[in-house]
Amino acid sequence: MSKQPVQSALVIEQPDTPTRRSKLLSLRIELDPSRKESPWWMTIVSILLALVFCGIFIAANGMNPITVYSKMITGAFGTSFGITETLVKSIPLLLCGIGVAIAYRISVWNIGAEGQFLAGAMAATAVTVYFPNMPVYLVIPAMVVFSILGGGIWGLLTAIPRTYFQVNELITSLMLNYVALLALNYFVFGPWKDPKGFNFPGTPVFTDAQSLPVLGDTRLHLGLVFAIVAVLLYAFLMKYTRWGYELRLIGANPEAAKNAGIKISRHILLVMLISGGMAGLAGMAEVSGVTHRLMYGISPGYGYTAIIVAWLAKLNPLGLVVSSFLFGGLIVGGFSVQTIGLPSSISSMIQGAILFFLIAGSMASKFRIRRNA
């Protein structure tokens, strides 16, 4: 009986048919235009990722991240002294944050709160230098008014080119920060320098009449009232006034606002005047309530930190209060870790990491993963 030869064949798989493809699942990432803001939990995730990221660098320095973070929290919130110092640092952050938030409401990216803060501090100090004998009941109000005007005018230096010449406000506001810093250095090293200050770059110390009242033996000063009043006004104006509605409309849809007859250029000028004025008031509160003189290095970067404060708060008034308090604690906590061998600049590293992850989280939340059949 003969065997039949066995035939072998090479089977080549044919391309997927529509039926086969319909059974395969795949994922695609696409931009979701309906998502204007990131969800609330994305903020928490971003902060946690920032702390983990910074913890890696802390561990690389041979320190325990948990120990460092615990020291920062205890130093900022664990004692009455720490809490009052945190509130002191929160005052300029809240005032500058309000100013930045108002500008962001109409999509004007004010990066110049630092320069406006310094301009307000210089304007307030000018009152003490050129009117040293001003009556007690006039000197503080005059310093408040001059600081708001100084910061507001500095804000207009950004708004005018943006409105009439379409100059990008990111560039002008940022560059004006350095102009303000150089102007401050000129005054404290030059004409306003204290002749009895042993060559220290600063003005003469303010008198009691030129200094804001403080709470007991603490450094917590009247500027806290300024900040609370400012945030309440901000909340009221944004929610209950026509002006606030127009700002929200401009920020959401400039073309619709223009078609509705809203003069966008006028709003930009007014908003930047107010934005700079709030930062200028923060400068006055700092020189009159904390340092009691204008001096070199008066700001550790309040204006820049205010950008993170406003972003973290999503421009919400209550969020501004909470985020400014937390970042005030972060600054105070940065000083606390010096006792365990770390520089205070660690707080700046954490601030930068938080901003980075907030921006990344905001961008990521605009995309959605969809499943294809």
GROMACS .gro file of C-alpha atoms in nm:
model
  373
    1MET     CA    1   0.000   0.000   0.000
    2SER     CA    2   0.162   0.321  -0.112
    3LYS     CA    3   0.151   0.632   0.094
    4GLN     CA    4   0.019   0.952  -0.051
    5PRO     CA    5   0.269   1.241  -0.043
    6VAL     CA    6   0.202   1.494   0.230
    7GLN     CA    7   0.172   1.845   0.096
    8SER     CA    8   0.272   2.142   0.311
    9ALA     CA    9   0.170   2.497   0.242
   10LEU     CA   10   0.284   2.832   0.378
   11VAL     CA   11  -0.017   3.025   0.499
   12ILE     CA   12   0.014   3.400   0.459
   13GLU     CA   13  -0.219   3.597   0.686
   14GLN     CA   14  -0.438   3.829   0.492
   15PRO     CA   15  -0.494   4.191   0.601
   16ASP     CA   16  -0.758   4.242   0.864
   17THR     CA   17  -1.108   4.242   0.728
   18PRO     CA   18  -1.358   4.503   0.852
   19THR     CA   19  -1.517   4.234   1.068
   20ARG     CA   20  -1.184   4.144   1.227
   21ARG     CA   21  -1.091   4.508   1.285
   22SER     CA   22  -1.422   4.574   1.458
   23LYS     CA   23  -1.329   4.318   1.721
   24LEU     CA   24  -0.997   4.476   1.803
   25LEU     CA   25  -0.988   4.745   2.066
   26SER     CA   26  -0.753   5.041   2.046
   27LEU     CA   27  -0.704   5.365   2.229
   28ARG     CA   28  -0.660   5.712   2.094
   29ILE     CA   29  -0.579   6.044   2.259
   30GLU     CA   30  -0.762   6.348   2.136
   31LEU     CA   31  -0.809   6.709   2.239
   32ASP     CA   32  -1.138   6.778   2.412
   33PRO     CA   33  -1.238   7.138   2.330
   34SER     CA   34  -1.521   7.127   2.584
   35ARG     CA   35  -1.275   7.114   2.873
   36LYS     CA   36  -1.183   7.468   2.967
   37GLU     CA   37  -1.048   7.398   3.315
   38SER     CA   38  -0.877   7.103   3.476
   39PRO     CA   39  -1.076   6.908   3.740
   40TRP     CA   40  -1.022   6.995   4.105
   41TRP     CA   41  -0.838   6.672   4.179
   42MET     CA   42  -0.576   6.753   3.916
   43THR     CA   43  -0.450   7.036   4.140
   44ILE     CA   44  -0.399   6.796   4.431
   45VAL     CA   45  -0.226   6.542   4.207
   46SER     CA   46   0.001   6.814   4.067
   47ILE     CA   47   0.106   6.929   4.414
   48LEU     CA   48   0.173   6.572   4.528
   49LEU     CA   49   0.382   6.503   4.219
   50ALA     CA   50   0.578   6.822   4.281
   51LEU     CA   51   0.652   6.714   4.638
   52VAL     CA   52   0.761   6.370   4.519
   53PHE     CA   53   0.980   6.526   4.252
   54CYS     CA   54   1.148   6.760   4.502
   55GLY     CA   55   1.175   6.475   4.750
   56ILE     CA   56   1.402   6.294   4.504
   57PHE     CA   57   1.646   6.585   4.505
   58ILE     CA   58   1.626   6.612   4.883
   59ALA     CA   59   1.707   6.242   4.914
   60ALA     CA   60   1.995   6.286   4.670
   61ASN     CA   61   2.139   6.537   4.921
   62GLY     CA   62   2.135   6.269   5.188
   63MET     CA   63   1.828   6.401   5.372
   64ASN     CA   64   1.502   6.227   5.450
   65PRO     CA   65   1.224   6.403   5.253
   66ILE     CA   66   0.966   6.318   5.519
   67THR     CA   67   1.184   6.479   5.786
   68VAL     CA   68   1.237   6.790   5.574
   69TYR     CA   69   0.868   6.832   5.493
   70SER     CA   70   0.773   6.774   5.856
   71LYS     CA   71   1.021   7.041   5.964
   72MET     CA   72   0.875   7.287   5.713
   73ILE     CA   73   0.517   7.221   5.826
   74THR     CA   74   0.608   7.250   6.194
   75GLY     CA   75   0.803   7.571   6.137
   76ALA     CA   76   0.521   7.735   5.942
   77PHE     CA   77   0.209   7.608   6.119
   78GLY     CA   78   0.321   7.431   6.436
   79THR     CA   79   0.358   7.733   6.665
   80SER     CA   80   0.184   8.066   6.716
   81PHE     CA   81   0.502   8.241   6.602
   82GLY     CA   82   0.510   8.032   6.287
   83ILE     CA   83   0.145   8.104   6.208
   84THR     CA   84   0.183   8.480   6.254
   85GLU     CA   85   0.497   8.479   6.037
   86THR     CA   86   0.308   8.280   5.775
   87LEU     CA   87   0.031   8.541   5.781
   88VAL     CA   88   0.292   8.817   5.744
   89LYS     CA   89   0.426   8.648   5.430
   90SER     CA   90   0.072   8.585   5.306
   91ILE     CA   91  -0.018   8.956   5.296
   92PRO     CA   92   0.196   9.056   4.993
   93LEU     CA   93   0.122   8.725   4.824
   94LEU     CA   94  -0.254   8.776   4.857
   95LEU     CA   95  -0.245   9.138   4.740
   96CYS     CA   96  -0.020   9.059   4.444
   97GLY     CA   97  -0.224   8.746   4.372
   98ILE     CA   98  -0.545   8.951   4.353
   99GLY     CA   99  -0.376   9.186   4.108
  100VAL     CA  100  -0.254   8.901   3.890
  101ALA     CA  101  -0.594   8.728   3.904
  102ILE     CA  102  -0.781   9.040   3.789
  103ALA     CA  103  -0.555   9.070   3.486
  104TYR     CA  104  -0.588   8.700   3.405
  105ARG     CA  105  -0.967   8.741   3.408
  106ILE     CA  106  -0.944   8.912   3.069
  107SER     CA  107  -0.652   8.701   2.947
  108VAL     CA  108  -0.392   8.971   3.007
  109TRP     CA  109  -0.084   8.787   3.131
  110ASN     CA  110   0.062   9.021   3.388
  111ILE     CA  111   0.406   8.883   3.478
  112GLY     CA  112   0.508   9.220   3.618
  113ALA     CA  113   0.364   9.205   3.970
  114GLU     CA  114   0.720   9.199   4.106
  115GLY     CA  115   0.805   9.530   3.940
  116GLN     CA  116   0.471   9.679   4.042
  117PHE     CA  117   0.538   9.569   4.400
  118LEU     CA  118   0.873   9.749   4.396
  119ALA     CA  119   0.721  10.057   4.232
  120GLY     CA  120   0.460  10.076   4.507
  121ALA     CA  121   0.726  10.035   4.774
  122MET     CA  122   0.930  10.319   4.622
  123ALA     CA  123   0.627  10.546   4.590
  124ALA     CA  124   0.531  10.488   4.954
  125THR     CA  125   0.888  10.551   5.066
  126ALA     CA  126   0.896  10.876   4.868
  127VAL     CA  127   0.629  11.011   5.102
  128THR     CA  128   0.857  10.950   5.402
  129VAL     CA  129   1.162  11.096   5.228
  130TYR     CA  130   1.012  11.415   5.087
  131PHE     CA  131   0.741  11.477   5.349
  132PRO     CA  132   0.905  11.360   5.674
  133ASN     CA  133   0.694  11.590   5.891
  134MET     CA  134   0.356  11.500   5.747
  135PRO     CA  135   0.088  11.476   6.021
  136VAL     CA  136   0.024  11.133   6.172
  137TYR     CA  137  -0.333  11.115   6.045
  138LEU     CA  138  -0.220  11.181   5.685
  139VAL     CA  139   0.103  10.992   5.640
  140ILE     CA  140  -0.034  10.634   5.622
  141PRO     CA  141  -0.326  10.727   5.390
  142ALA     CA  142  -0.080  10.919   5.170
  143MET     CA  143   0.153  10.619   5.155
  144VAL     CA  144  -0.140  10.395   5.061
  145VAL     CA  145  -0.256  10.627   4.783
  146PHE     CA  146   0.093  10.686   4.644
  147SER     CA  147   0.174  10.313   4.647
  148ILE     CA  148  -0.144  10.226   4.457
  149LEU     CA  149  -0.071  10.501   4.205
  150GLY     CA  150   0.292  10.394   4.171
  151GLY     CA  151   0.206  10.029   4.110
  152GLY     CA  152  -0.086  10.123   3.887
  153ILE     CA  153   0.123  10.349   3.666
  154TRP     CA  154   0.382  10.072   3.639
  155GLY     CA  155   0.102   9.843   3.526
  156LEU     CA  156  -0.008  10.096   3.264
  157LEU     CA  157   0.342  10.086   3.116
  158THR     CA  158   0.250   9.732   3.012
  159ALA     CA  159  -0.114   9.800   2.921
  160ILE     CA  160  -0.055  10.096   2.689
  161PRO     CA  161   0.181   9.915   2.447
  162ARG     CA  162  -0.048   9.611   2.456
  163THR     CA  163  -0.360   9.818   2.380
  164TYR     CA  164  -0.234  10.059   2.116
  165PHE     CA  165   0.066   9.883   1.959
  166GLN     CA  166  -0.017   9.512   2.011
  167VAL     CA  167   0.306   9.459   2.204
  168ASN     CA  168   0.310   9.128   2.389
  169GLU     CA  169   0.248   9.201   2.758
  170LEU     CA  170   0.451   8.898   2.866
  171ILE     CA  171   0.769   9.063   2.743
  172THR     CA  172   0.703   9.417   2.860
  173SER     CA  173   0.576   9.324   3.205
  174LEU     CA  174   0.869   9.090   3.264
  175MET     CA  175   1.130   9.341   3.147
  176LEU     CA  176   0.977   9.618   3.358
  177ASN     CA  177   1.049   9.405   3.665
  178TYR     CA  178   1.419   9.455   3.607
  179VAL     CA  179   1.374   9.826   3.539
  180ALA     CA  180   1.197   9.864   3.875
  181LEU     CA  181   1.469   9.665   4.050
  182LEU     CA  182   1.741   9.886   3.901
  183ALA     CA  183   1.547  10.198   4.001
  184LEU     CA  184   1.518  10.070   4.358
  185ASN     CA  185   1.890   9.996   4.370
  186TYR     CA  186   1.962  10.347   4.245
  187PHE     CA  187   1.761  10.507   4.525
  188VAL     CA  188   1.887  10.290   4.813
  189PHE     CA  189   2.250  10.314   4.701
  190GLY     CA  190   2.216  10.677   4.599
  191PRO     CA  191   1.998  10.975   4.694
  192TRP     CA  192   1.780  10.797   4.952
  193LYS     CA  193   2.062  10.615   5.127
  194ASP     CA  194   2.065  10.659   5.504
  195PRO     CA  195   2.373  10.872   5.591
  196LYS     CA  196   2.375  10.712   5.936
  197GLY     CA  197   2.327  10.359   5.811
  198PHE     CA  198   2.694  10.249   5.815
  199ASN     CA  199   2.692  10.219   5.434
  200PHE     CA  200   2.389   9.984   5.442
  201PRO     CA  201   2.188  10.011   5.116
  202GLY     CA  202   1.864  10.141   5.258
  203THR     CA  203   1.667  10.451   5.346
  204PRO     CA  204   1.640  10.591   5.698
  205VAL     CA  205   1.419  10.385   5.929
  206PHE     CA  206   1.056  10.492   5.926
  207THR     CA  207   0.915  10.668   6.229
  208ASP     CA  208   0.632  10.517   6.432
  209ALA     CA  209   0.386  10.742   6.250
  210GLN     CA  210   0.509  10.606   5.914
  211SER     CA  211   0.485  10.241   6.024
  212LEU     CA  212   0.173  10.028   6.016
  213PRO     CA  213   0.037   9.921   6.358
  214VAL     CA  214   0.117   9.563   6.459
  215LEU     CA  215  -0.066   9.304   6.666
  216GLY     CA  216   0.092   9.283   7.012
  217ASP     CA  217   0.450   9.160   7.010
  218THR     CA  218   0.418   8.998   6.668
  219ARG     CA  219   0.508   9.131   6.325
  220LEU     CA  220   0.150   9.087   6.203
  221HIS     CA  221   0.047   9.433   6.084
  222LEU     CA  222  -0.245   9.631   5.949
  223GLY     CA  223  -0.165   9.514   5.598
  224LEU     CA  224  -0.368   9.201   5.678
  225VAL     CA  225  -0.679   9.423   5.688
  226PHE     CA  226  -0.582   9.570   5.350
  227ALA     CA  227  -0.557   9.220   5.204
  228ILE     CA  228  -0.890   9.102   5.350
  229VAL     CA  229  -1.075   9.411   5.228
  230ALA     CA  230  -0.915   9.373   4.884
  231VAL     CA  231  -1.018   9.009   4.843
  232LEU     CA  232  -1.373   9.084   4.957
  233LEU     CA  233  -1.398   9.367   4.703
  234TYR     CA  234  -1.256   9.140   4.435
  235ALA     CA  235  -1.515   8.872   4.512
  236PHE     CA  236  -1.802   9.123   4.512
  237LEU     CA  237  -1.698   9.297   4.192
  238MET     CA  238  -1.646   8.975   4.000
  239LYS     CA  239  -1.976   8.816   4.103
  240TYR     CA  240  -2.228   9.095   4.153
  241THR     CA  241  -2.137   9.383   3.924
  242ARG     CA  242  -2.176   9.446   3.553
  243TRP     CA  243  -1.806   9.527   3.532
  244GLY     CA  244  -1.718   9.184   3.668
  245TYR     CA  245  -1.955   9.020   3.419
  246GLU     CA  246  -1.790   9.209   3.134
  247LEU     CA  247  -1.447   9.097   3.249
  248ARG     CA  248  -1.559   8.735   3.257
  249LEU     CA  249  -1.713   8.771   2.912
  250ILE     CA  250  -1.396   8.923   2.768
  251GLY     CA  251  -1.190   8.640   2.915
  252ALA     CA  252  -1.425   8.371   2.786
  253ASN     CA  253  -1.496   8.511   2.439
  254PRO     CA  254  -1.335   8.842   2.334
  255GLU     CA  255  -1.511   8.841   1.998
  256ALA     CA  256  -1.854   8.807   2.158
  257ALA     CA  257  -1.768   9.082   2.405
  258LYS     CA  258  -1.663   9.310   2.121
  259ASN     CA  259  -1.983   9.241   1.931
  260ALA     CA  260  -2.179   9.322   2.249
  261GLY     CA  261  -2.031   9.671   2.248
  262ILE     CA  262  -1.780   9.622   2.528
  263LYS     CA  263  -1.470   9.838   2.484
  264ILE     CA  264  -1.196   9.585   2.544
  265SER     CA  265  -0.910   9.834   2.523
  266ARG     CA  266  -1.061  10.048   2.800
  267HIS     CA  267  -1.102   9.741   3.020
  268ILE     CA  268  -0.741   9.636   2.963
  269LEU     CA  269  -0.615   9.977   3.073
  270LEU     CA  270  -0.838   9.984   3.381
  271VAL     CA  271  -0.760   9.626   3.479
  272MET     CA  272  -0.386   9.677   3.455
  273LEU     CA  273  -0.415   9.996   3.657
  274ILE     CA  274  -0.596   9.802   3.931
  275SER     CA  275  -0.368   9.500   3.899
  276GLY     CA  276  -0.056   9.711   3.939
  277GLY     CA  277  -0.221   9.907   4.218
  278MET     CA  278  -0.282   9.593   4.423
  279ALA     CA  279   0.081   9.488   4.385
  280GLY     CA  280   0.190   9.842   4.471
  281LEU     CA  281  -0.019   9.832   4.789
  282ALA     CA  282   0.159   9.508   4.878
  283GLY     CA  283   0.490   9.693   4.845
  284MET     CA  284   0.368   9.966   5.079
  285ALA     CA  285   0.254   9.707   5.336
  286GLU     CA  286   0.596   9.543   5.324
  287VAL     CA  287   0.805   9.858   5.373
  288SER     CA  288   0.574  10.013   5.629
  289GLY     CA  289   0.473   9.698   5.815
  290VAL     CA  290   0.776   9.468   5.804
  291THR     CA  291   1.109   9.623   5.703
  292HIS     CA  292   1.024   9.982   5.807
  293ARG     CA  293   1.252  10.113   5.534
  294LEU     CA  294   1.314  10.068   5.165
  295MET     CA  295   1.620   9.850   5.120
  296TYR     CA  296   1.807   9.631   4.879
  297GLY     CA  297   1.648   9.287   4.833
  298ILE     CA  298   1.318   9.385   4.993
  299SER     CA  299   1.124   9.124   4.797
  300PRO     CA  300   1.211   8.752   4.795
  301GLY     CA  301   1.003   8.722   4.478
  302TYR     CA  302   0.651   8.794   4.600
  303GLY     CA  303   0.538   8.908   4.257
  304TYR     CA  304   0.658   8.591   4.087
  305THR     CA  305   0.513   8.365   4.357
  306ALA     CA  306   0.181   8.547   4.317
  307ILE     CA  307   0.157   8.401   3.966
  308ILE     CA  308   0.159   8.051   4.115
  309VAL     CA  309  -0.085   8.162   4.386
  310ALA     CA  310  -0.334   8.288   4.126
  311TRP     CA  311  -0.290   7.982   3.905
  312LEU     CA  312  -0.335   7.743   4.196
  313ALA     CA  313  -0.647   7.931   4.312
  314LYS     CA  314  -0.796   7.929   3.960
  315LEU     CA  315  -0.866   8.301   4.017
  316ASN     CA  316  -1.120   8.216   4.288
  317PRO     CA  317  -1.127   8.463   4.583
  318LEU     CA  318  -1.138   8.195   4.851
  319GLY     CA  319  -0.876   7.998   4.663
  320LEU     CA  320  -0.650   8.303   4.663
  321VAL     CA  321  -0.675   8.324   5.043
  322VAL     CA  322  -0.593   7.955   5.088
  323SER     CA  323  -0.311   7.939   4.834
  324SER     CA  324  -0.145   8.261   4.958
  325PHE     CA  325  -0.153   8.124   5.313
  326LEU     CA  326  -0.002   7.793   5.201
  327PHE     CA  327   0.272   7.962   5.001
  328GLY     CA  328   0.339   8.198   5.289
  329GLY     CA  329   0.391   7.889   5.499
  330LEU     CA  330   0.619   7.748   5.232
  331ILE     CA  331   0.842   8.056   5.255
  332VAL     CA  332   0.852   8.040   5.636
  333GLY     CA  333   0.912   7.665   5.622
  334GLY     CA  334   1.207   7.727   5.391
  335PHE     CA  335   1.371   7.930   5.666
  336SER     CA  336   1.299   7.653   5.918
  337VAL     CA  337   1.494   7.387   5.731
  338GLN     CA  338   1.812   7.591   5.763
  339THR     CA  339   1.842   7.446   6.113
  340ILE     CA  340   1.887   7.097   5.966
  341GLY     CA  341   2.142   7.196   5.704
  342LEU     CA  342   1.931   7.277   5.398
  343PRO     CA  343   1.921   7.621   5.232
  344SER     CA  344   1.602   7.825   5.247
  345SER     CA  345   1.597   7.828   4.867
  346ILE     CA  346   1.438   7.484   4.884
  347SER     CA  347   1.106   7.668   4.907
  348SER     CA  348   1.178   7.827   4.567
  349MET     CA  349   1.248   7.484   4.421
  350ILE     CA  350   0.915   7.354   4.552
  351GLN     CA  351   0.733   7.660   4.418
  352GLY     CA  352   0.881   7.609   4.074
  353ALA     CA  353   0.798   7.239   4.076
  354ILE     CA  354   0.438   7.310   4.176
  355LEU     CA  355   0.400   7.559   3.891
  356PHE     CA  356   0.553   7.313   3.644
  357PHE     CA  357   0.322   7.029   3.743
  358LEU     CA  358   0.018   7.258   3.756
  359ILE     CA  359   0.080   7.367   3.399
  360ALA     CA  360   0.147   7.009   3.290
  361GLY     CA  361  -0.169   6.890   3.466
  362SER     CA  362  -0.375   7.166   3.309
  363MET     CA  363  -0.250   7.071   2.963
  364ALA     CA  364  -0.300   6.698   3.023
  365SER     CA  365  -0.657   6.750   3.142
  366LYS     CA  366  -0.750   6.899   2.803
  367PHE     CA  367  -0.691   6.562   2.638
  368ARG     CA  368  -0.919   6.262   2.663
  369ILE     CA  369  -0.841   5.896   2.605
  370ARG     CA  370  -1.109   5.729   2.392
  371ARG     CA  371  -1.156   5.363   2.313
  372ASN     CA  372  -1.208   5.266   1.952
  373ALA     CA  373  -1.393   4.951   1.857
   0.00000   0.00000   0.00000
